[in-house]
Coordinates of C-alpha atoms in Angstrom, one line a residue:
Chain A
X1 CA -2.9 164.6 -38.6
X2 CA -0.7 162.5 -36.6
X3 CA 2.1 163.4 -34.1
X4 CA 4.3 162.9 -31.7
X5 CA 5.0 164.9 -28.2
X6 CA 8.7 164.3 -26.8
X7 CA 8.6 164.7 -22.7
X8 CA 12.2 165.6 -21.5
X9 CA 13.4 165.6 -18.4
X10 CA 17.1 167.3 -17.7
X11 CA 19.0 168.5 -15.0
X12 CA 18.0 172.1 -15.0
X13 CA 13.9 171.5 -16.0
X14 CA 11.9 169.9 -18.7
X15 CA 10.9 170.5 -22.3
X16 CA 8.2 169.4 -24.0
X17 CA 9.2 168.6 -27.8
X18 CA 6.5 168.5 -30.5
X19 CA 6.3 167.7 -34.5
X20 CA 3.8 166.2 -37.0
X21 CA 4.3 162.5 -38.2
X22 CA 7.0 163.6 -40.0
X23 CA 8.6 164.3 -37.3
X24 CA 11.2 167.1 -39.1
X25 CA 10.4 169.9 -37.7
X26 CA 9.8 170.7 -34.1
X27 CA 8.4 173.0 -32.0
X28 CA 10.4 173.6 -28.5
X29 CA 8.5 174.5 -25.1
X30 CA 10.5 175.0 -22.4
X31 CA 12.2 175.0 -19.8
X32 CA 9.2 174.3 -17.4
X33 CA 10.7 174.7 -14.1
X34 CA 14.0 175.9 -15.0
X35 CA 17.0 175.3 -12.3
X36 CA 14.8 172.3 -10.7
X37 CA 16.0 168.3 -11.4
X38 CA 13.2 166.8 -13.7
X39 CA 14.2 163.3 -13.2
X40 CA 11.2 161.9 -15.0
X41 CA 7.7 163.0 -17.4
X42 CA 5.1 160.7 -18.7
X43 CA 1.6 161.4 -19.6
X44 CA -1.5 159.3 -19.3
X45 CA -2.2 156.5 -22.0
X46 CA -5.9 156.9 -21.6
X47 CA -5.9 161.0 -21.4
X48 CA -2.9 161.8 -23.5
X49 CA -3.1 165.5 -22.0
X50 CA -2.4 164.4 -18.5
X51 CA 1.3 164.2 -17.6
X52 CA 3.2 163.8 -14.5
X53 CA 6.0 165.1 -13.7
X54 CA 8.8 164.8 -10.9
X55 CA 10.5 167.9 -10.1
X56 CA 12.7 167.4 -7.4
X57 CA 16.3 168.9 -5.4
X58 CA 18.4 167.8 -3.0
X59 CA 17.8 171.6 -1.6
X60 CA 14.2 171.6 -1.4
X61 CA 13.0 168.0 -2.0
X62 CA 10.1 166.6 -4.1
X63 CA 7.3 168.0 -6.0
X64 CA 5.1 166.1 -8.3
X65 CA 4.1 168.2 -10.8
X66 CA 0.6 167.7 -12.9
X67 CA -0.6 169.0 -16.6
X68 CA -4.2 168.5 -17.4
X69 CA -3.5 170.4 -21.3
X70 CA -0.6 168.5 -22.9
X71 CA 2.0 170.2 -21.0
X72 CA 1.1 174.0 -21.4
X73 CA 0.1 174.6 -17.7
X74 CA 1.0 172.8 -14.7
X75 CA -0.5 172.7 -11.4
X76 CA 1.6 171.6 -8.5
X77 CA 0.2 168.6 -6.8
X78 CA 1.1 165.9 -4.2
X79 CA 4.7 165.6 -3.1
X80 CA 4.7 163.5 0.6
X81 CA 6.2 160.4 0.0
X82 CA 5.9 158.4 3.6
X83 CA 7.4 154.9 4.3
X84 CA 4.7 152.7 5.9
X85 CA 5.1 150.5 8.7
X86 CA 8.8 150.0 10.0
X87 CA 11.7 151.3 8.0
X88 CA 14.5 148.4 7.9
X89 CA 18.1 149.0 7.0
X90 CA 19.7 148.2 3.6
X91 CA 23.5 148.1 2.9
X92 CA 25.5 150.8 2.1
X93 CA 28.5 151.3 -0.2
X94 CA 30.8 150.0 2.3
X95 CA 28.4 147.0 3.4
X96 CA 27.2 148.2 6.4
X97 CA 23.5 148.5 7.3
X98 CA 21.9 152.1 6.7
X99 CA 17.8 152.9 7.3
X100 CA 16.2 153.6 4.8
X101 CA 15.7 157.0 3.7
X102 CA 13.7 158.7 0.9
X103 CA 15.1 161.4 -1.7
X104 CA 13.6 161.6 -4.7
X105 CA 11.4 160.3 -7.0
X106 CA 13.0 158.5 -10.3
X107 CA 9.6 157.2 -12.5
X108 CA 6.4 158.0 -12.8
X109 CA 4.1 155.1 -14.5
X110 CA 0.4 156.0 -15.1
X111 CA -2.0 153.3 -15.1
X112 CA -2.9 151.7 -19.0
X113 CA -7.1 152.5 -17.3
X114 CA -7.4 155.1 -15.3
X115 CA -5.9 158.9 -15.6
X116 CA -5.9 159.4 -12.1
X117 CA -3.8 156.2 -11.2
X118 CA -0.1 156.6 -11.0
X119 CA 3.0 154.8 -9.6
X120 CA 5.6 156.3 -8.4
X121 CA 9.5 154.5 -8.1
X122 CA 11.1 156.1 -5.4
X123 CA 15.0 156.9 -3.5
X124 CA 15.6 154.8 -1.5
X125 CA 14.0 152.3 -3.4
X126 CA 10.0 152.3 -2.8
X127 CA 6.7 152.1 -4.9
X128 CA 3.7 154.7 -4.5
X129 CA 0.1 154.3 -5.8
X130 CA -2.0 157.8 -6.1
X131 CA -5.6 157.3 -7.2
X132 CA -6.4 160.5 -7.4
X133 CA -3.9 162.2 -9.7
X134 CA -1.1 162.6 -7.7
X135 CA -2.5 164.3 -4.7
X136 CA -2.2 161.5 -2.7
X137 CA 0.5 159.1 -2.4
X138 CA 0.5 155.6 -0.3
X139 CA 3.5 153.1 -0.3
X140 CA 3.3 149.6 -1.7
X141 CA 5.3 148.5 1.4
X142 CA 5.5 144.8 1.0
X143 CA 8.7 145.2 -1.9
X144 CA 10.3 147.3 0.9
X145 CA 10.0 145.1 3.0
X146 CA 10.7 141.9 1.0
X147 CA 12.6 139.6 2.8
X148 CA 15.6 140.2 1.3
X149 CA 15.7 144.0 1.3
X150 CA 18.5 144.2 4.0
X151 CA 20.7 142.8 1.2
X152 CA 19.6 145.9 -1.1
X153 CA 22.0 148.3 -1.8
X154 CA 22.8 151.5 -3.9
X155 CA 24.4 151.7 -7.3
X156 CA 26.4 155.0 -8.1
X157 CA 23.1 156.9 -8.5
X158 CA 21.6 155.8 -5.6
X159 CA 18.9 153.1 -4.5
X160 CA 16.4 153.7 -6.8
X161 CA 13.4 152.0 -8.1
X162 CA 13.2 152.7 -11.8
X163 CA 11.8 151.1 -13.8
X164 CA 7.8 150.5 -13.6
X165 CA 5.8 147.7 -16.0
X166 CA 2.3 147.6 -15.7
X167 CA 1.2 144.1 -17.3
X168 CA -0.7 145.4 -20.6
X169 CA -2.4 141.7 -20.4
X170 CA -3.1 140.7 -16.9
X171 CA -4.1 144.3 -14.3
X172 CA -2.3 142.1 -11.5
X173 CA 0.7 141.7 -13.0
X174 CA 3.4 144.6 -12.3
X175 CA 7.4 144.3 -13.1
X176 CA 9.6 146.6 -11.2
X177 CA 13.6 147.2 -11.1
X178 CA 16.0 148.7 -8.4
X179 CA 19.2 149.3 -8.8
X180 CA 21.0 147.8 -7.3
X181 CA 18.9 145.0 -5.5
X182 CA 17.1 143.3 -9.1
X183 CA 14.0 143.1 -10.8
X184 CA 10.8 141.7 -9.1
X185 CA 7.4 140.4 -10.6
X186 CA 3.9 141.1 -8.5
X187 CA 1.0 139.1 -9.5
X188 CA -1.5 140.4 -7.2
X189 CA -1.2 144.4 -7.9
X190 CA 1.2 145.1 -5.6
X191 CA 0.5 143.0 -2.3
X192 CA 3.4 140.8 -2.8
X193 CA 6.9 140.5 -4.8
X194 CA 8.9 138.1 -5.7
X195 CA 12.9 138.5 -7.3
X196 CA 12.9 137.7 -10.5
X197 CA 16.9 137.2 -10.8
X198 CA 17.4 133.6 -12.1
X199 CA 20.3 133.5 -14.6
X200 CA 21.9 136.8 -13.2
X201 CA 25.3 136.9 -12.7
X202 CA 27.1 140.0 -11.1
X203 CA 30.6 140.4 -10.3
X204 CA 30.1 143.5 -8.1
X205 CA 28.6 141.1 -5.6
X206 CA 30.1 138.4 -3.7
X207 CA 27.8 136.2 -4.5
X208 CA 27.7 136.5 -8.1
X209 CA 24.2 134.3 -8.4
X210 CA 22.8 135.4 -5.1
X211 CA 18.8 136.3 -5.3
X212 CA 19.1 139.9 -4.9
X213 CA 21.9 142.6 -4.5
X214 CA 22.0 143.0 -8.8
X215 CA 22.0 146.5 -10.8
X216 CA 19.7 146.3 -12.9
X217 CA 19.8 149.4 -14.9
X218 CA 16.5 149.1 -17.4
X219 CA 14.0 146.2 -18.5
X220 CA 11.6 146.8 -21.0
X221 CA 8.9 144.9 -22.5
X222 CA 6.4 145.0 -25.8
X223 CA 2.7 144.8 -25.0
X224 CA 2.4 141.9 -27.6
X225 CA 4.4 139.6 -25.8
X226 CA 4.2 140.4 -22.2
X227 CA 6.3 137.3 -20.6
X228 CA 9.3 138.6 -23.0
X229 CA 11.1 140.8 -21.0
X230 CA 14.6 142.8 -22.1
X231 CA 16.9 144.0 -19.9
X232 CA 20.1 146.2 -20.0
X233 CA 21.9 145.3 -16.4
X234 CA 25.1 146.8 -15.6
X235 CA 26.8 144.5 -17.1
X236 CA 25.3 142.3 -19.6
X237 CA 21.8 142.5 -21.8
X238 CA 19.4 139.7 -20.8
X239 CA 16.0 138.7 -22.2
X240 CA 13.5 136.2 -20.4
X241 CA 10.2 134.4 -21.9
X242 CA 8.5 133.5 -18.8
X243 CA 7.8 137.1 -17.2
X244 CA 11.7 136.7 -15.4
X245 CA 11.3 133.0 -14.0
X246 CA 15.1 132.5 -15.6
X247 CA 17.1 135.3 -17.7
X248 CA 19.6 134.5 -20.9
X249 CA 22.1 136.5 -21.9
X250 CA 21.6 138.1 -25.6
X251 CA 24.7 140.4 -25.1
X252 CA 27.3 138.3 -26.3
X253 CA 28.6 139.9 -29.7
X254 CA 28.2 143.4 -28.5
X255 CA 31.7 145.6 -28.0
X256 CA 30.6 146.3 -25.3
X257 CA 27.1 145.2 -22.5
X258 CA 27.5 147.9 -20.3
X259 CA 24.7 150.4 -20.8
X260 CA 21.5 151.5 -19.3
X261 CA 18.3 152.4 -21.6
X262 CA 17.0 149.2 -23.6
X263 CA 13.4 149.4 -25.1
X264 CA 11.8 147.9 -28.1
X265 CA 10.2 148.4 -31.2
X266 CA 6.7 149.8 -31.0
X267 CA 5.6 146.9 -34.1
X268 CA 8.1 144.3 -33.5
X269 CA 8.3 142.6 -30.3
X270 CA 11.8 141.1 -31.4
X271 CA 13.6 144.4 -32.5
X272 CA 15.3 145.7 -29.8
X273 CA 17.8 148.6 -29.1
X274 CA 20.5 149.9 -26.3
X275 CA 23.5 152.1 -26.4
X276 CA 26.5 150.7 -25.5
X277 CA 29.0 152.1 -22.9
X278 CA 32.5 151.8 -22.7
X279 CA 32.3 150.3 -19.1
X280 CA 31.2 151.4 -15.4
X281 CA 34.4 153.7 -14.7
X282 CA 34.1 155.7 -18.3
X283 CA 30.0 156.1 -18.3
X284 CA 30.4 157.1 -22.4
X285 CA 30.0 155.8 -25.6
X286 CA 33.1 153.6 -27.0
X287 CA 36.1 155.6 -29.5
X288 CA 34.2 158.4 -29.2
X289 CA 31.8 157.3 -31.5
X290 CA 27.5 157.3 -30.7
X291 CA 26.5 153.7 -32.0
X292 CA 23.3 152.8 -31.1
X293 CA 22.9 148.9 -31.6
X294 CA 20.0 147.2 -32.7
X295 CA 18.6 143.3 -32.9
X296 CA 16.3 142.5 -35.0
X297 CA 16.0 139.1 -34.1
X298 CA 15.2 139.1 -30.5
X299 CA 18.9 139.8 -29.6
X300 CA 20.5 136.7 -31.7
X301 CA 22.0 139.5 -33.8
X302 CA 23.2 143.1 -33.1
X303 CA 23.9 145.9 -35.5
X304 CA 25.4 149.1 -34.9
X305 CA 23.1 152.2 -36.3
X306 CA 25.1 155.6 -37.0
X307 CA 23.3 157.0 -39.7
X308 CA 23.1 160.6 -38.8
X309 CA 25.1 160.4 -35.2
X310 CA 28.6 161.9 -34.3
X311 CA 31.1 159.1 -35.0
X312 CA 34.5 161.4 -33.7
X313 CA 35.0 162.8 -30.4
X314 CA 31.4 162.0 -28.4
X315 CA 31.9 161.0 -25.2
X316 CA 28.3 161.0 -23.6
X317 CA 26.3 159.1 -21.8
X318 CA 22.3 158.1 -21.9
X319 CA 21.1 157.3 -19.1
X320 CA 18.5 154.9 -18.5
X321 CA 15.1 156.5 -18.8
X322 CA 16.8 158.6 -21.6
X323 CA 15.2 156.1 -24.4
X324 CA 11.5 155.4 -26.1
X325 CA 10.0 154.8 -29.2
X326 CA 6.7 155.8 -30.5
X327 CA 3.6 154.4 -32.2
X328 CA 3.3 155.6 -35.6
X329 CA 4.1 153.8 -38.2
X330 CA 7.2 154.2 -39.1
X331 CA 8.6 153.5 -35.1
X332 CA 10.3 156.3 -33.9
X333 CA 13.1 156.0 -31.5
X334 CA 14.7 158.7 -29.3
X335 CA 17.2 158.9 -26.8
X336 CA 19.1 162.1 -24.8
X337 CA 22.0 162.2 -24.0
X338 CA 24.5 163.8 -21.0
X339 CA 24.9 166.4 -23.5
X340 CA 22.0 167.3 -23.8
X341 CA 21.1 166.1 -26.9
X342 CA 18.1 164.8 -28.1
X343 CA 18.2 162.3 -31.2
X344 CA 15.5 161.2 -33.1
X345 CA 14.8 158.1 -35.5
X346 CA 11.8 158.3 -37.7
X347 CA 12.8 155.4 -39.5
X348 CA 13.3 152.7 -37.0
X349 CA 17.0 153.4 -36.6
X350 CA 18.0 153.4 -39.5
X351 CA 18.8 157.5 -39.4
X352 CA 19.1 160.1 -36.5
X353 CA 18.9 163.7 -36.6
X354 CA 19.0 166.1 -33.2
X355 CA 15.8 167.4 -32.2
X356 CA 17.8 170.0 -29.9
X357 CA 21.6 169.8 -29.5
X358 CA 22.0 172.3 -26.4
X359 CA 20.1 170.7 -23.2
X360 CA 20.9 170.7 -20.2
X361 CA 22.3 167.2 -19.8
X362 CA 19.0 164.6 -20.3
X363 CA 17.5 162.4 -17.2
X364 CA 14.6 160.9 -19.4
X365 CA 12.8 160.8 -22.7
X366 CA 9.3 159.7 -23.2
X367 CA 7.1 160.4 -26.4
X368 CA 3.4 160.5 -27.0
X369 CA 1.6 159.5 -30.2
X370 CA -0.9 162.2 -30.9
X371 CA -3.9 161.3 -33.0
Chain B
X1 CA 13.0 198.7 -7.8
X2 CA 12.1 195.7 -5.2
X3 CA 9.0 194.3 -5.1
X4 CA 6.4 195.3 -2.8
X5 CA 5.7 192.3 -0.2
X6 CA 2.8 190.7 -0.6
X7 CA 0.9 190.0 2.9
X8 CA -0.7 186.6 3.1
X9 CA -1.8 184.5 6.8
X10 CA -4.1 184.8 9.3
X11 CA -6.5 187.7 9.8
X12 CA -5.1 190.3 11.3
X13 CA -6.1 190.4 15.2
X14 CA -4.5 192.1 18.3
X15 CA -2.0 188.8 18.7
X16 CA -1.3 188.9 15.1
X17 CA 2.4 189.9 14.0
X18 CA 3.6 190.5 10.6
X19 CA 6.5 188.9 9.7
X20 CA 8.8 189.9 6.8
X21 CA 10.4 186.5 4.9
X22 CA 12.7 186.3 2.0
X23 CA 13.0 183.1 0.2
X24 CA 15.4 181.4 -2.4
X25 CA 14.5 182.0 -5.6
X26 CA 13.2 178.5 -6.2
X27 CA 11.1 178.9 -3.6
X28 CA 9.5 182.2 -4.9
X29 CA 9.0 180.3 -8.1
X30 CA 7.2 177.5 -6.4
X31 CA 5.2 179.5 -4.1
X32 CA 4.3 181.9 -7.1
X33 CA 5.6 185.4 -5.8
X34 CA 8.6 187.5 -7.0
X35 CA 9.7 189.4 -4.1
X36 CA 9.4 189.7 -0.1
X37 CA 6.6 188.2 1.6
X38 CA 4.8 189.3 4.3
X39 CA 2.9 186.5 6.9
X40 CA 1.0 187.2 9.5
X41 CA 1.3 184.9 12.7
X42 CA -0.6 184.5 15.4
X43 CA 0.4 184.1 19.0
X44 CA 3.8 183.8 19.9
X45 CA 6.2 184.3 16.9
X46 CA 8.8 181.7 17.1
X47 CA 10.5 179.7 14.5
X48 CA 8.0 176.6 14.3
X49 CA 4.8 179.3 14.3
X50 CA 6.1 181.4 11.5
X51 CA 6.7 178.4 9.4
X52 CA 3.2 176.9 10.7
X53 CA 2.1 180.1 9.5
X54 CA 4.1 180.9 5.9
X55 CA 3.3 177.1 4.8
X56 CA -0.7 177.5 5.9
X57 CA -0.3 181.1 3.4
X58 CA 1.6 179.1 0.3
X59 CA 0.8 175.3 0.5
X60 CA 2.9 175.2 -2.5
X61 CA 6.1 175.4 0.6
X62 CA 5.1 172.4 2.0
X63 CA 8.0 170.0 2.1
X64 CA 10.4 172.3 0.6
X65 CA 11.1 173.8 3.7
X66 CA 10.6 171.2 6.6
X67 CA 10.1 167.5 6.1
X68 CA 6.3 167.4 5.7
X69 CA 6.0 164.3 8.3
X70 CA 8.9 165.1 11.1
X71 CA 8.9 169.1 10.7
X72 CA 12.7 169.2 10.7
X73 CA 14.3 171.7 8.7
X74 CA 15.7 169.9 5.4
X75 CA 19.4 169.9 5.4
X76 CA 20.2 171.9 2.6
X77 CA 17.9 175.2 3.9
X78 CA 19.3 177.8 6.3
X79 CA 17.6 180.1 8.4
X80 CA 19.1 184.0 8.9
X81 CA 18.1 187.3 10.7
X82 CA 19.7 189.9 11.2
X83 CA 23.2 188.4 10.5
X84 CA 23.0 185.3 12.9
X85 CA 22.7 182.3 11.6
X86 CA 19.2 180.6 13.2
X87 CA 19.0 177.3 11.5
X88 CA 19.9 175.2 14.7
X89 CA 18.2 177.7 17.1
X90 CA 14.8 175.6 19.0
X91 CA 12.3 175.9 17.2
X92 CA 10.2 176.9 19.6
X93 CA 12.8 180.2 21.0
X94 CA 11.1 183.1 19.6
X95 CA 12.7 184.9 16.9
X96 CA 14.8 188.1 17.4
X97 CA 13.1 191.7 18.2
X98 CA 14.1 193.5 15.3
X99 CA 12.2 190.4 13.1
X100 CA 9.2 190.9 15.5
X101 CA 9.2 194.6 14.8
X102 CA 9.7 194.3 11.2
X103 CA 13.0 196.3 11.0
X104 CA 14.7 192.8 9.4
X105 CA 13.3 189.5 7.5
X106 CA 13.4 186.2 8.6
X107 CA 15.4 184.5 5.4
X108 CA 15.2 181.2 4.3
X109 CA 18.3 180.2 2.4
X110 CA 19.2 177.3 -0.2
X111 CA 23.0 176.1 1.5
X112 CA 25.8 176.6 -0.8
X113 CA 26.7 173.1 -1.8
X114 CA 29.0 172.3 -4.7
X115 CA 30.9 174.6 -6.9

């Protein structure tokens, strides 16, 4: 029978949430490496038993953790994340030119082909390659050294590069996002970048159309329609058509377009979702109430969804690798929140239940479809 | 009732010392051991050898202690014997007597930071 495994990463270590295709009742595994920062969990698409994981502290730095049976056991694998070449300066908070320095690592993106591939997104904002499953780790130094990455520069949670796409269509074609510099397109694996930031506008920059130097908090894309991307930036939801050539804002009717986790519909490339925030200086949910909006029309048209969420006195956040869907039929969506909460949808969004109420607070949600 | 240590390193030869090292509980989870460890070093026991030596016993340590590519002590670990504080010490001054003789661990320490 058909299920679904829920990778959670929190503050204080990760859980590994299980359930038929109900997806009613769960089992609970956890915490695996309690106390440490699991900023991120995903598993391979081609060995659904392989998942990475990034433990990391700002104590005792970064480990990249390794399951070979679904999460049960872990064995500790490759954690030296080098720089290559010359490390240039990017701006700090105050404008001023600071080298670039590595903390952590935010995402982990195994390849669609090969279990032993697997990207990394890096503090300060950087992309790895291991090829042989996660022992190893080389930069992709050509983004970091883009250019225009002297014009790079933090958002509140750092400089981080986190959000990986690899092209489901064409192998060559990777999207990646770093907050707060933009999103960029490579079209030849990783040799070269380009900014994809046409048709952003950002206030927090003095240049509000400038090429670089936007936070850009999540983009997601369905593996039907590749050149449609979605993206949740700190301000404003935007969608492209031609793989980020030129962005359109879809966030118009929305209370509010703050937000970070968007994703979309494992069946429909035009339903999307994202959870709206109040703004930048109150990072929760509006009135105190846990709306989660969807469109159903490729963003024309949003509609909250509360069936089943706390609509009095919530004031979390979700951050934004905190949301996915899976691939049964019946989607599935889940997100967790800063209270360490984590909600699932069977029914598309249509009603939520908590899987777990009592986290610690949630850095990221992935699920696996289990045959 | 503590632990007994467990003794991991280099074979013991004539220049060998054993070393007695606490570490942070993390760490202990990490490098798989629930008490005091024991590592033998060889030849001169300063800082720089002992940590040469404790990372070579529990590759799991690597990077948690040092930066894996410059060697410098991360900023958030400490270094204590016998009530001094060593973290700034060379690295290559050899440790204190009474951590050469066993009579006191080497301990590495997680910083207080936050509340």
């Amino acid at each position: 029978m058909s299920g679904v495994r829920v990778l959670v990463g929190t503050r204080k270590g990760a859980f590994v949430l299980t359930a038929d295709g109900k997806r009613k009742d769960w089992d609970v595994s956890g915490p695996h490496f309690a106390g440490w920062e699991m900023y991120h969990l995903k598993g391979s698409p081609v060995e659904p038993d392989r998942i990475y994981a990034s433990q990391t502290s700002g104590w005792f730095g970064q480990l990249i953790q390794r399951s070979d049976d679904g999460g049960k056991s872990w064995t500790q694998v490759g954690g030296k994340f080098e720089y290559e070449g010359k490390v240039g300066d990017h701006l700090w908070y105050d404008g001023t030119p600071r080298p670039w320095e590595f903390k952590r690592i935010w995402h982990l993106e195994p390849s669609l082909t090969d279990p032993d591939v697997v990207y990394a997104g890096g503090e300060d904002a950087a992309i790895f390659r291991s090829d042989d499953g996660g022992q190893e780790w080389a930069e992709l130094p050509s983004l970091r050294q883009h250019g225009t990455a002297q014009d790079w520069q933090p958002g509140a949670g750092g400089m981080c590069l986190h959000t990986i796409i690899l092209d489901p269509i064409d192998p060559q074609r990777i999207f990646v996002a770093i907050s707060a510099a933009g999103a960029f397109r490579s079209d030849d694996a990783g040799k070269t970048w380009k900014p994809i930031n046409k048709g952003l506008l950002s206030g927090e920059i003095p240049d509000p159309d400038k090429e670089v130097g936007h936070c850009v908090h999540r983009i997601a894309q369905h593996p039907a329609r590749p050149d449609t991307l979605y993206m949740q930036k700190h301000w404003d939801v935007m969608r492209t058509d031609n793989a980020g050539d030129e962005w359109y804002d879809i966030g118009d009717s929305l209370p509010t377009d703050f937000g970070f986790p968007i994703d979309v519909h494992a069946h429909e490339p035009d339903t999307v979702y994202i959870v709206p925030i109040k703004s930048d200086s109150e990072h929760f949910v509006p009135d105190g109430q846990l709306k989660v909006y969807r469109s159903r029309t490729g963003g024309k048209d949003w509609e909250p969804l509360t069936n089943g969420l706390p609509q009095k006195d919530c004031y979390h956040n979700i951050l934004r690798d905190a949301m996915a869907v899976d691939k049964l039929d019946d989607c599935g969506v889940y997100f967790g929140t800063s209270g360490g909460q984590v909600y699932c949808s069977p029914d598309s969004g249509d009603s939520w239940s908590a899987i777990v109420r009592d986290l610690p607070a949630v850095l990221s949600v992935e699920v696996q479809t289990l045959s | 009732m503590s632990q007994p240590a467990e003794t991991r390193g280099a074979a013991v030869t004539a220049d060998a010392t054993t070393i007695r090292v606490t570490l942070p509980a993390h760490l202990r989870t990490i490098a798989q051991v629930s008490g005091e460890v024991q590592v033998e070093v060889p030849g001169a026991v300063t800082q720089r050898a002992l940590l040469d030596a404790l990372e070579a016993a529990y590759p799991n340590l690597r990077g948690t202690i040092r930066d894996q590519s410059t060697f410098k002590r991360r900023a958030f670990v400490r270094f204590y014997a016998c009530e001094e504080d060593l973290s700034h010490e060379p690295p290559d001054d050899p440790l204190p007597d009474e951590v050469l003789k066993g009579k006191e661990p080497f301990m590495v320490i997680g910083a207080m930071a936050g509340g």
